[in-house]
Coordinates of C-alpha atoms in Angstrom, one line a residue:
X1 CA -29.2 33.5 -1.4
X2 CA -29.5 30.0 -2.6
X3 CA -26.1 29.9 -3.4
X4 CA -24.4 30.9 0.4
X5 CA -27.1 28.6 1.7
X6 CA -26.2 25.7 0.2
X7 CA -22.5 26.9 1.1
X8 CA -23.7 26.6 4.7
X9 CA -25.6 23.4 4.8
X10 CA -22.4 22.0 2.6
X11 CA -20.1 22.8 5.5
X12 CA -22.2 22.5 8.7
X13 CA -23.5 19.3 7.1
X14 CA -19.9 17.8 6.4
X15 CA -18.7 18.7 10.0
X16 CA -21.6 17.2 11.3
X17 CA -21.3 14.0 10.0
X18 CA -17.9 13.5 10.3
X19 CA -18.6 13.1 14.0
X20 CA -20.4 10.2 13.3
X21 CA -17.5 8.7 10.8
X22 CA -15.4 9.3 14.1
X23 CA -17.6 6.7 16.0
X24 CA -17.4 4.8 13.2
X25 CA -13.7 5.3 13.1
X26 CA -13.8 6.1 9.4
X27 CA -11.8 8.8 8.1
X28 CA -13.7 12.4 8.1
X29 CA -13.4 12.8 4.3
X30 CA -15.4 10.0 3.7
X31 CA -17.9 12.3 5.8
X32 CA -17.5 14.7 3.6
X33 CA -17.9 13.0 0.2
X34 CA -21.1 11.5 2.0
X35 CA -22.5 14.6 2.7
X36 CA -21.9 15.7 -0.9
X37 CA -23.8 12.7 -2.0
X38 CA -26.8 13.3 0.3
X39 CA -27.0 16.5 -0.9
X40 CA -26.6 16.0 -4.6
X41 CA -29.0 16.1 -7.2
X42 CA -29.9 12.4 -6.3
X43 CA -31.0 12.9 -3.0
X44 CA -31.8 16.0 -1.2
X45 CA -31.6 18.1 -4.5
X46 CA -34.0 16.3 -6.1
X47 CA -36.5 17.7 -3.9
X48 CA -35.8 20.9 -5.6
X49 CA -36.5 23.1 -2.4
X50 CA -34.5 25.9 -2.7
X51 CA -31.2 26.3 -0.8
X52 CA -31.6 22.6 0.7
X53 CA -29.0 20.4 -1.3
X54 CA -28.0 21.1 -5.1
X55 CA -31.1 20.6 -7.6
X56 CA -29.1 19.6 -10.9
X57 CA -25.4 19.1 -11.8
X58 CA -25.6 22.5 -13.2
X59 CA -25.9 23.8 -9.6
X60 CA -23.0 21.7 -8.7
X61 CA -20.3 22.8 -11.6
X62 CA -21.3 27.0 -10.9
X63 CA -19.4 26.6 -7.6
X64 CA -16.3 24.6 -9.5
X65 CA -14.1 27.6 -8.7
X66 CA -14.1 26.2 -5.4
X67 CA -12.7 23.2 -6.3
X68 CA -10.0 24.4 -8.6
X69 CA -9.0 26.7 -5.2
X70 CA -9.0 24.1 -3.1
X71 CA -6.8 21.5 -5.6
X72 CA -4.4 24.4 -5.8
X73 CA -3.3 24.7 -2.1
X74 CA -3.8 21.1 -1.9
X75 CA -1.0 21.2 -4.5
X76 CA 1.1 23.5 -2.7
X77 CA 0.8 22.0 0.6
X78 CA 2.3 18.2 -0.7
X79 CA 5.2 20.5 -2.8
X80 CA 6.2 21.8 0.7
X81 CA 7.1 18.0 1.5
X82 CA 9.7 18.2 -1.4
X83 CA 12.5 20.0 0.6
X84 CA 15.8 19.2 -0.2
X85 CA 17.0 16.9 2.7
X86 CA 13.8 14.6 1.9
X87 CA 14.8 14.7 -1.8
X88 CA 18.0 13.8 -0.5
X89 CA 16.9 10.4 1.2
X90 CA 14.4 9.6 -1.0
X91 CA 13.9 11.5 -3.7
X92 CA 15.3 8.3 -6.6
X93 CA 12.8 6.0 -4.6
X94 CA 9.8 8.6 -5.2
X95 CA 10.7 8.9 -9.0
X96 CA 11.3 5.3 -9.5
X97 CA 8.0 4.1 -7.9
X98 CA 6.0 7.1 -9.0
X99 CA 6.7 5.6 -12.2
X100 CA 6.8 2.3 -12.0
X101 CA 3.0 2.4 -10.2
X102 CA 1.5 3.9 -12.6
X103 CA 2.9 2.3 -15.4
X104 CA 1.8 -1.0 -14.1
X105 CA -1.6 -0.2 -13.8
X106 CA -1.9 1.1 -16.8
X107 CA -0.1 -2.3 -18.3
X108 CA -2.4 -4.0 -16.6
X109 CA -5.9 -2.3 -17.4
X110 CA -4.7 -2.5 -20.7
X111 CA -4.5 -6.2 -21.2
X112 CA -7.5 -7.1 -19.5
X113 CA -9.6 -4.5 -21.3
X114 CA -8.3 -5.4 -24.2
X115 CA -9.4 -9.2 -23.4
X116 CA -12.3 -8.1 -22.7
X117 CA -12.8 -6.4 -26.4
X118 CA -11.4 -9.4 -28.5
X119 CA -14.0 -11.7 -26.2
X120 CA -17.0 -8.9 -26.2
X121 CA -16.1 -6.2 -29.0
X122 CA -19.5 -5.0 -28.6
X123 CA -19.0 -3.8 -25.1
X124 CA -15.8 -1.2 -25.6
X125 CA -13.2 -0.7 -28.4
X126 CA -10.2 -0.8 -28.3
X127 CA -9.2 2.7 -28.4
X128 CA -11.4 3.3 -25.3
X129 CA -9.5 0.3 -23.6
X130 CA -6.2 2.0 -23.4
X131 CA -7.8 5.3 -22.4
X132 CA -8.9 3.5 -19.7
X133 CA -5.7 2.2 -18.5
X134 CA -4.1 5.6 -19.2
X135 CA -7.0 6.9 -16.8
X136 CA -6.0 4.1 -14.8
X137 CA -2.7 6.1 -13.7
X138 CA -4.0 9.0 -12.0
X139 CA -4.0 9.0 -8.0
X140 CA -5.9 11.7 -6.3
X141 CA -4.0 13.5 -3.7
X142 CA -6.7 15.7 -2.5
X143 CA -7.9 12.4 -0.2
X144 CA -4.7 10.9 0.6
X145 CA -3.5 14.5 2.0
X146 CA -6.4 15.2 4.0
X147 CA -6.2 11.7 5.7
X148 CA -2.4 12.7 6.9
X149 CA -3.6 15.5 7.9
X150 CA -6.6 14.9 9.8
X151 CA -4.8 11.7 11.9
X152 CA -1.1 13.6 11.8
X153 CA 0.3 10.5 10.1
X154 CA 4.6 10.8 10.1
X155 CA 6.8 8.3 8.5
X156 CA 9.0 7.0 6.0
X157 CA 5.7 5.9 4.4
X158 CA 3.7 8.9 4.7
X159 CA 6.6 11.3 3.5
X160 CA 7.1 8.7 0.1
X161 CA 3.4 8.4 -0.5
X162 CA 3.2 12.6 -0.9
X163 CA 6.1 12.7 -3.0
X164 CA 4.6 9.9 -5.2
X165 CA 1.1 11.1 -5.6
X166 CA 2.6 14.5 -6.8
X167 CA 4.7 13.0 -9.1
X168 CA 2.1 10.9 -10.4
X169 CA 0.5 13.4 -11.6
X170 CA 3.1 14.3 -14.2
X171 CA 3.4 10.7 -15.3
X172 CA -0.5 10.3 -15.6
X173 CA -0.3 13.6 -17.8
X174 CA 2.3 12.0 -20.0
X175 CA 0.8 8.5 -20.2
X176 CA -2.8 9.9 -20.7
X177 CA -1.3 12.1 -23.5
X178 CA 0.5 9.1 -25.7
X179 CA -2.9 6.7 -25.0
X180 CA -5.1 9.1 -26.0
X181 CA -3.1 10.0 -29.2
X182 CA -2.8 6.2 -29.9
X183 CA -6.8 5.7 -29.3
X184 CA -7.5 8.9 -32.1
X185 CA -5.0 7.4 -34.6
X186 CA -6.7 4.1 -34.1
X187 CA -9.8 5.6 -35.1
X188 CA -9.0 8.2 -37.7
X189 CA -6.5 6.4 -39.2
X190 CA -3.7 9.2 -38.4
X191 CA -0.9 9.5 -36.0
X192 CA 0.2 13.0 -34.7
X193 CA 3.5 13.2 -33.2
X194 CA 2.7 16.8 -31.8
X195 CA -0.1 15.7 -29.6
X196 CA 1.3 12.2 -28.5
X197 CA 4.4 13.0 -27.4
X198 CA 5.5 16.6 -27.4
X199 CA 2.4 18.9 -26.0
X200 CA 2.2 16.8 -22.8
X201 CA 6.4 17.2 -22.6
X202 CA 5.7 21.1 -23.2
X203 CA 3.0 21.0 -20.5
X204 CA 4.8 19.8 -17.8
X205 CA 7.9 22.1 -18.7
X206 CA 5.6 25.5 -18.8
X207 CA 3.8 24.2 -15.2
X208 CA 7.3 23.8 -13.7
X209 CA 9.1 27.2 -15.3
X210 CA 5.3 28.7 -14.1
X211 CA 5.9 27.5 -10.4
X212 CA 9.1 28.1 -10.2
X213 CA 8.8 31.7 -11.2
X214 CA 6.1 32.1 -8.7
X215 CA 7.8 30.5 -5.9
X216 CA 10.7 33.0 -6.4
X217 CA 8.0 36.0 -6.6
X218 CA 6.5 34.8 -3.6
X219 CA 9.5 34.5 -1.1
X220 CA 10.6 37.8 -2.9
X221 CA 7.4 39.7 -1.8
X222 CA 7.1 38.3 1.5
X223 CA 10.9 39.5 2.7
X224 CA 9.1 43.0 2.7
X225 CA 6.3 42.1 5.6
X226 CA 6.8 40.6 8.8
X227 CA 3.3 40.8 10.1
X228 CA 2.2 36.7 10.3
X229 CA -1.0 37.9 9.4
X230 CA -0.1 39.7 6.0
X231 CA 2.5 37.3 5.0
X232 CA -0.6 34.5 5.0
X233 CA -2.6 36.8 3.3
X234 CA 0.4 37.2 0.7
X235 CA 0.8 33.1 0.3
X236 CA -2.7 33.3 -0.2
X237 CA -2.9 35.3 -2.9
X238 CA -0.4 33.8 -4.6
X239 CA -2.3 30.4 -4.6
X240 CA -5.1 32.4 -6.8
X241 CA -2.6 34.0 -8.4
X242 CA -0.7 30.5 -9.8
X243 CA -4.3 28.5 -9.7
X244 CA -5.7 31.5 -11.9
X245 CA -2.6 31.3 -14.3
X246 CA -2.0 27.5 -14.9
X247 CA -6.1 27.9 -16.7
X248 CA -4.4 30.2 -19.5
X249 CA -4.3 28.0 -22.5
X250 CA -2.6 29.3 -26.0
X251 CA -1.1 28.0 -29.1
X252 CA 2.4 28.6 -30.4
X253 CA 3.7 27.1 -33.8
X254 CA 1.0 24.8 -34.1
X255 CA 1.7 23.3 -30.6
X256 CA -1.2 23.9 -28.3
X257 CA 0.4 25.1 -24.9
X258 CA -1.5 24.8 -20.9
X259 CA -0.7 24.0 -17.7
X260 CA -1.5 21.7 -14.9
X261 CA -2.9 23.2 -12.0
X262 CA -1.9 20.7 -9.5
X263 CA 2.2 21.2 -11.2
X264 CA 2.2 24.7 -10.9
X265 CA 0.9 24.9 -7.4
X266 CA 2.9 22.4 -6.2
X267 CA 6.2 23.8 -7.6
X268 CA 5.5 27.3 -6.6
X269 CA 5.4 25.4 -2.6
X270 CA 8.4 22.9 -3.3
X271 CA 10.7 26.3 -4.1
X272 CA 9.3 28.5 -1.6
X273 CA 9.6 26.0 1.0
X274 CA 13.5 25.5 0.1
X275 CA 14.5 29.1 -0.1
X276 CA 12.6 30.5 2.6
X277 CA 13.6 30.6 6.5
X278 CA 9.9 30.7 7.8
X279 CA 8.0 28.9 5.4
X280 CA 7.6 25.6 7.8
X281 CA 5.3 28.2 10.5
X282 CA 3.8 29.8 7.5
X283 CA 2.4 27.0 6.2
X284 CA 1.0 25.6 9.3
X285 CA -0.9 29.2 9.3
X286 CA -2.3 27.9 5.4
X287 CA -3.2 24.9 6.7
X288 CA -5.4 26.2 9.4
X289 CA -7.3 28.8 7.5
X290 CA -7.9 26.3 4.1
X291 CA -9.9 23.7 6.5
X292 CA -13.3 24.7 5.8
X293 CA -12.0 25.1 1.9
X294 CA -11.5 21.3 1.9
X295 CA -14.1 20.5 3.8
X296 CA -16.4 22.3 0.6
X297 CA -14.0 20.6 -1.5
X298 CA -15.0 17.4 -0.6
X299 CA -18.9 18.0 -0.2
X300 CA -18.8 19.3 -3.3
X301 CA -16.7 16.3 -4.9
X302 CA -19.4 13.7 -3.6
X303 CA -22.1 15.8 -5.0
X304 CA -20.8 15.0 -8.2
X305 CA -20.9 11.8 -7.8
X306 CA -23.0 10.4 -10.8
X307 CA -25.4 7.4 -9.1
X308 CA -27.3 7.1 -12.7
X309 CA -24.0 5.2 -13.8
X310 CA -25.2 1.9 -11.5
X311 CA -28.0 1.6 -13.5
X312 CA -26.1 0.0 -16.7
X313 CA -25.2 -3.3 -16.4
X314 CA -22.2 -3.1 -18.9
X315 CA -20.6 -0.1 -17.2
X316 CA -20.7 -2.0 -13.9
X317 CA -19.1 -4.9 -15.0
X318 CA -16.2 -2.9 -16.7
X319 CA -15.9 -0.6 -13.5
X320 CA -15.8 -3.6 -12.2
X321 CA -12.8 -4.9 -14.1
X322 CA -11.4 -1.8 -14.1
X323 CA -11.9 -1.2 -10.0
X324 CA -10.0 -4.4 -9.6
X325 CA -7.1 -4.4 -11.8
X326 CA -6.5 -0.7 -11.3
X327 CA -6.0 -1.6 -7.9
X328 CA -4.1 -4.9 -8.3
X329 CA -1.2 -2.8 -11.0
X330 CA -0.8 0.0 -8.3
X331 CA -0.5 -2.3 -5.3
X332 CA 2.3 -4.6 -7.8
X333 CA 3.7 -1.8 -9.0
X334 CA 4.5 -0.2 -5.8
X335 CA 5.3 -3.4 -4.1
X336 CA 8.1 -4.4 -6.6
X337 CA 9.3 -0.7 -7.3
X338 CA 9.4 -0.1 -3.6
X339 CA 11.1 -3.8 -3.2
X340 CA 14.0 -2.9 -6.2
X341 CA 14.8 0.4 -4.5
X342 CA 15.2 -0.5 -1.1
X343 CA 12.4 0.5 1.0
X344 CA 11.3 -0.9 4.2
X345 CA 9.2 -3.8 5.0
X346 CA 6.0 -1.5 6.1
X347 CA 6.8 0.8 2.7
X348 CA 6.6 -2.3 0.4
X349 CA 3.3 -3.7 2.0
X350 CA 1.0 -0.6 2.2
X351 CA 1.9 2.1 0.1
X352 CA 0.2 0.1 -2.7
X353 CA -3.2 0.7 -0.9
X354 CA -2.4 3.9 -0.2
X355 CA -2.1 5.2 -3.8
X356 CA -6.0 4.0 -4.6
X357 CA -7.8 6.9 -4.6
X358 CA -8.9 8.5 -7.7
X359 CA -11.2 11.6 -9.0
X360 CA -10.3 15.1 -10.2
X361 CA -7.3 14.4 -12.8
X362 CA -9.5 11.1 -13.5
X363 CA -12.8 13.0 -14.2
X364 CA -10.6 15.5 -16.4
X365 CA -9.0 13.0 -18.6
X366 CA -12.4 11.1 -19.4
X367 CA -14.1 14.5 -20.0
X368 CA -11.3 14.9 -23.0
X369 CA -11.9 11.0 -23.9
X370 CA -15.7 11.7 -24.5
X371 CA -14.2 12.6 -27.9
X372 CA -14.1 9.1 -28.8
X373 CA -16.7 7.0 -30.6
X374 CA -18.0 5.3 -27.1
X375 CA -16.9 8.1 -25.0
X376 CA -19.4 8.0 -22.8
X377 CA -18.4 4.8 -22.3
X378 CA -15.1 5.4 -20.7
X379 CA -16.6 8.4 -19.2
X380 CA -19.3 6.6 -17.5
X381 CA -16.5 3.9 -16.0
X382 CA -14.6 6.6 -14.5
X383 CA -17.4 8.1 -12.7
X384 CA -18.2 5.0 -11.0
X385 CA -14.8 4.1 -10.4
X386 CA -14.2 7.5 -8.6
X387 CA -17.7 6.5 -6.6
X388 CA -16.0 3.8 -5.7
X389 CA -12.7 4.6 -4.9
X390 CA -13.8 8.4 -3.0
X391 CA -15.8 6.6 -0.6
X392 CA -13.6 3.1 0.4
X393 CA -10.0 4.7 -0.7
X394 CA -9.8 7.3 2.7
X395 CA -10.8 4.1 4.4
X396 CA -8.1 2.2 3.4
X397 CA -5.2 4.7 3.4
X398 CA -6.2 5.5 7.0
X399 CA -5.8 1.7 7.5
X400 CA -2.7 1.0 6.0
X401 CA -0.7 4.5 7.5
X402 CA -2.5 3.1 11.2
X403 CA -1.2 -0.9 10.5
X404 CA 2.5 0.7 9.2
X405 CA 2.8 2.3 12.8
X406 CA 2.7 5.9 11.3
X407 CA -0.6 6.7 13.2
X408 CA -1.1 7.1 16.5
X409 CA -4.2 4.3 17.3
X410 CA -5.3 6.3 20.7
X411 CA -5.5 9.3 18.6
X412 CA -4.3 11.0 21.8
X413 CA -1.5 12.5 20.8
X414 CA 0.3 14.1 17.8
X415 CA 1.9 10.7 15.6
X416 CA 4.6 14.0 14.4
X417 CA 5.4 13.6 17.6
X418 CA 5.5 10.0 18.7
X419 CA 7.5 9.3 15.4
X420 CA 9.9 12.0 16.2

């Protein structure tokens, strides 16, 4: 009973205040992660009344199979912008500054974290430093999809900034992998190859064979219904199905083998959407009934939002550090990547901002980092980063697609179709 009605104060609440972010003409997932916040454990649920809010963390993490849902059709929505004539156009500039971004702010966090150790070694190590910057990589692209969506943003911008954000994913995994490796050598004194630099490879091969095995099984099981109805029902299923499969972990030879949810999910949409003739309407029909998904998705992100973080000095000032110069790599890095492949003027300027938003993959990786000596150090960064960057970074995508002419600013009609 609890349970359904905090489901329904979740999502009544979050569509209730996003009419008030309209007025205040923020985006409607900062509504959302608001919501979450006022009915987290440090607000409303720490009035412990049943069913109003979520009393403890605990409460909070039972309903994480929502989220995992929810990351997994956000995953296979973006991989339905990866269709062949985009990759045509764009697809080297996507790669190169997908790269490039993320690499830079990892650079970046690096150096100044690392200053910050040889001028204050009491405050973080080393080895947490460059797990920090790692960290620093990942984009979310929960937010930055749900912002397109909601304002129907259409561009040259908007179609690079969902190719990057998917394929920054792989490159976080990959840089995350080698940091961390690097940060347990430095503290137990022993390198391993295998977990530095070939489970991450193996990863991100077995998510791709994964989706693209799916993506074939799910055009091939559609071609037998033509009901709209039971052909959604089908793409649903196979959401759970691929979201359910990329959690399988195993070893083989010594190498310990998984998945990444958002990989699979998103290469499952990226070959469906190329093979199949009515994918385009089909998706629309996803689209409509995963709304109040996200909308839980979101509630229930800013309900984990930890607020005991702001009450340690040291982990404010290196959120701090890291808020800033996180920011400042991905807006160079995607200003001179965008700049040395030829993009537009509006492409070099704002897709920078757009690529600030952080939190799932972020959370993930500094759950895994806890396993160093001042874990809960880097842990403790990342949640107030991703406090942070969940409730300005909407903001600030939404400003930068509207000030690159990619939204329409009357909101009147469909920016799809003004840009077409």
């Amino acid at each position: 009973m609890e349970i359904l009605i905090c489901l329904s104060a979740a999502l009544i609440g979050g569509l209730l205040m996003s009419r008030l972010a309209k007025r205040l003409a923020l985006p409607a997932v900062t509504a959302y992660l608001v919501t979450g916040l006022l009915l987290g454990p440090f607000c409303l649920g720490a009035l412990a009344i049943p069913g109003l809010g979520f009393a403890s963390m605990e409460a909070v993490e039972r309903l994480n199979i929502l989220s995992q849902v929810a990351l997994g059709f956000i995953a296979f929505t973006i991989g339905n912008e990866f269709r062949v004539s985009q990759l045509k156009s764009m697809g080297r500039q996507a790669i190169a500054v997908g790269i490039f971004q993320a690499a830079a702010a990892t650079l970046l966090v690096d150096l100044f974290l690392i200053g910050l150790h040889l001028f204050r070694p009491e405050m973080i190590s080393v080895s947490s430093a460059i797990t920090l910057g790692a960290i620093a990589a990942a984009t979310a692209p929960a937010a930055t999809l749900m912002v397109v969506r909601q304002y129907k943003a259409d561009g040259p911008l908007t179609r690079l900034l969902l190719m990057v954000v998917a394929i920054d994913d792989a490159v976080g995994l990959v840089l995350f992998s080698a940091s961390f490796g690097v940060a347990t050598a430095l503290e137990s004194g022993r390198v391993n190859i295998v977990t530095v630099l070939v489970e991450p490879v193996v990863e991100i091969l077995l998510s791709l064979a994964l989706g693209i095995v799916a993506g074939f099984m799910l055009y091939w099981v559609e071609r037998f219904f033509h009901s709209r109805s039971k052909r959604l029902s089908i793409s649903i299923g196979f959401v759970l199905l691929t979201a359910g499969l990329s959690m399988v972990e195993f070893e083989a030879g010594g190498i310990r083998c998984g998945f990444s949810l958002l990989l699979v999910c998103m290469m499952t949409g990226t070959l469906f959407c190329n093979i199949c003739d009515f994918s385009e309407e089909l998706m629309d029909r996803v689209d409509g009934w995963t709304a109040p998904l996200f909308v839980l998705f979101f509630v229930l992100s800013g309900a984990e939002l930890d607020l005991s973080v702001l009450r340690n000095p040291a982990v404010l000032l290196i959120g701090v550090i890291y808020i800033l110069v996180r920011s400042l790599g991905k807006y160079l890095g995607a200003y001179v990547s965008c700049a040395f492949t030829g993009c537009g003027a509006n492409i070099q300027k704002y897709l920078g901002i757009t690529l600030l938003p952080q939190a799932g993959v972020a959370l993930g990786m500094a759950i895994t980092a806890q396993s160093l000596a001042d874990g809960a150090v880097v842990r403790s960064v990342v949640l107030f980063s991703v406090l942070v960057y969940e409730l300005v970074g909407p903001a600030l995508t939404k400003r930068a697609l509207l000030a690159a002419g990619e939204i329409n600013p009357e909101g009147q009609r469909s920016a799809r179709q003004q840009n077409g």
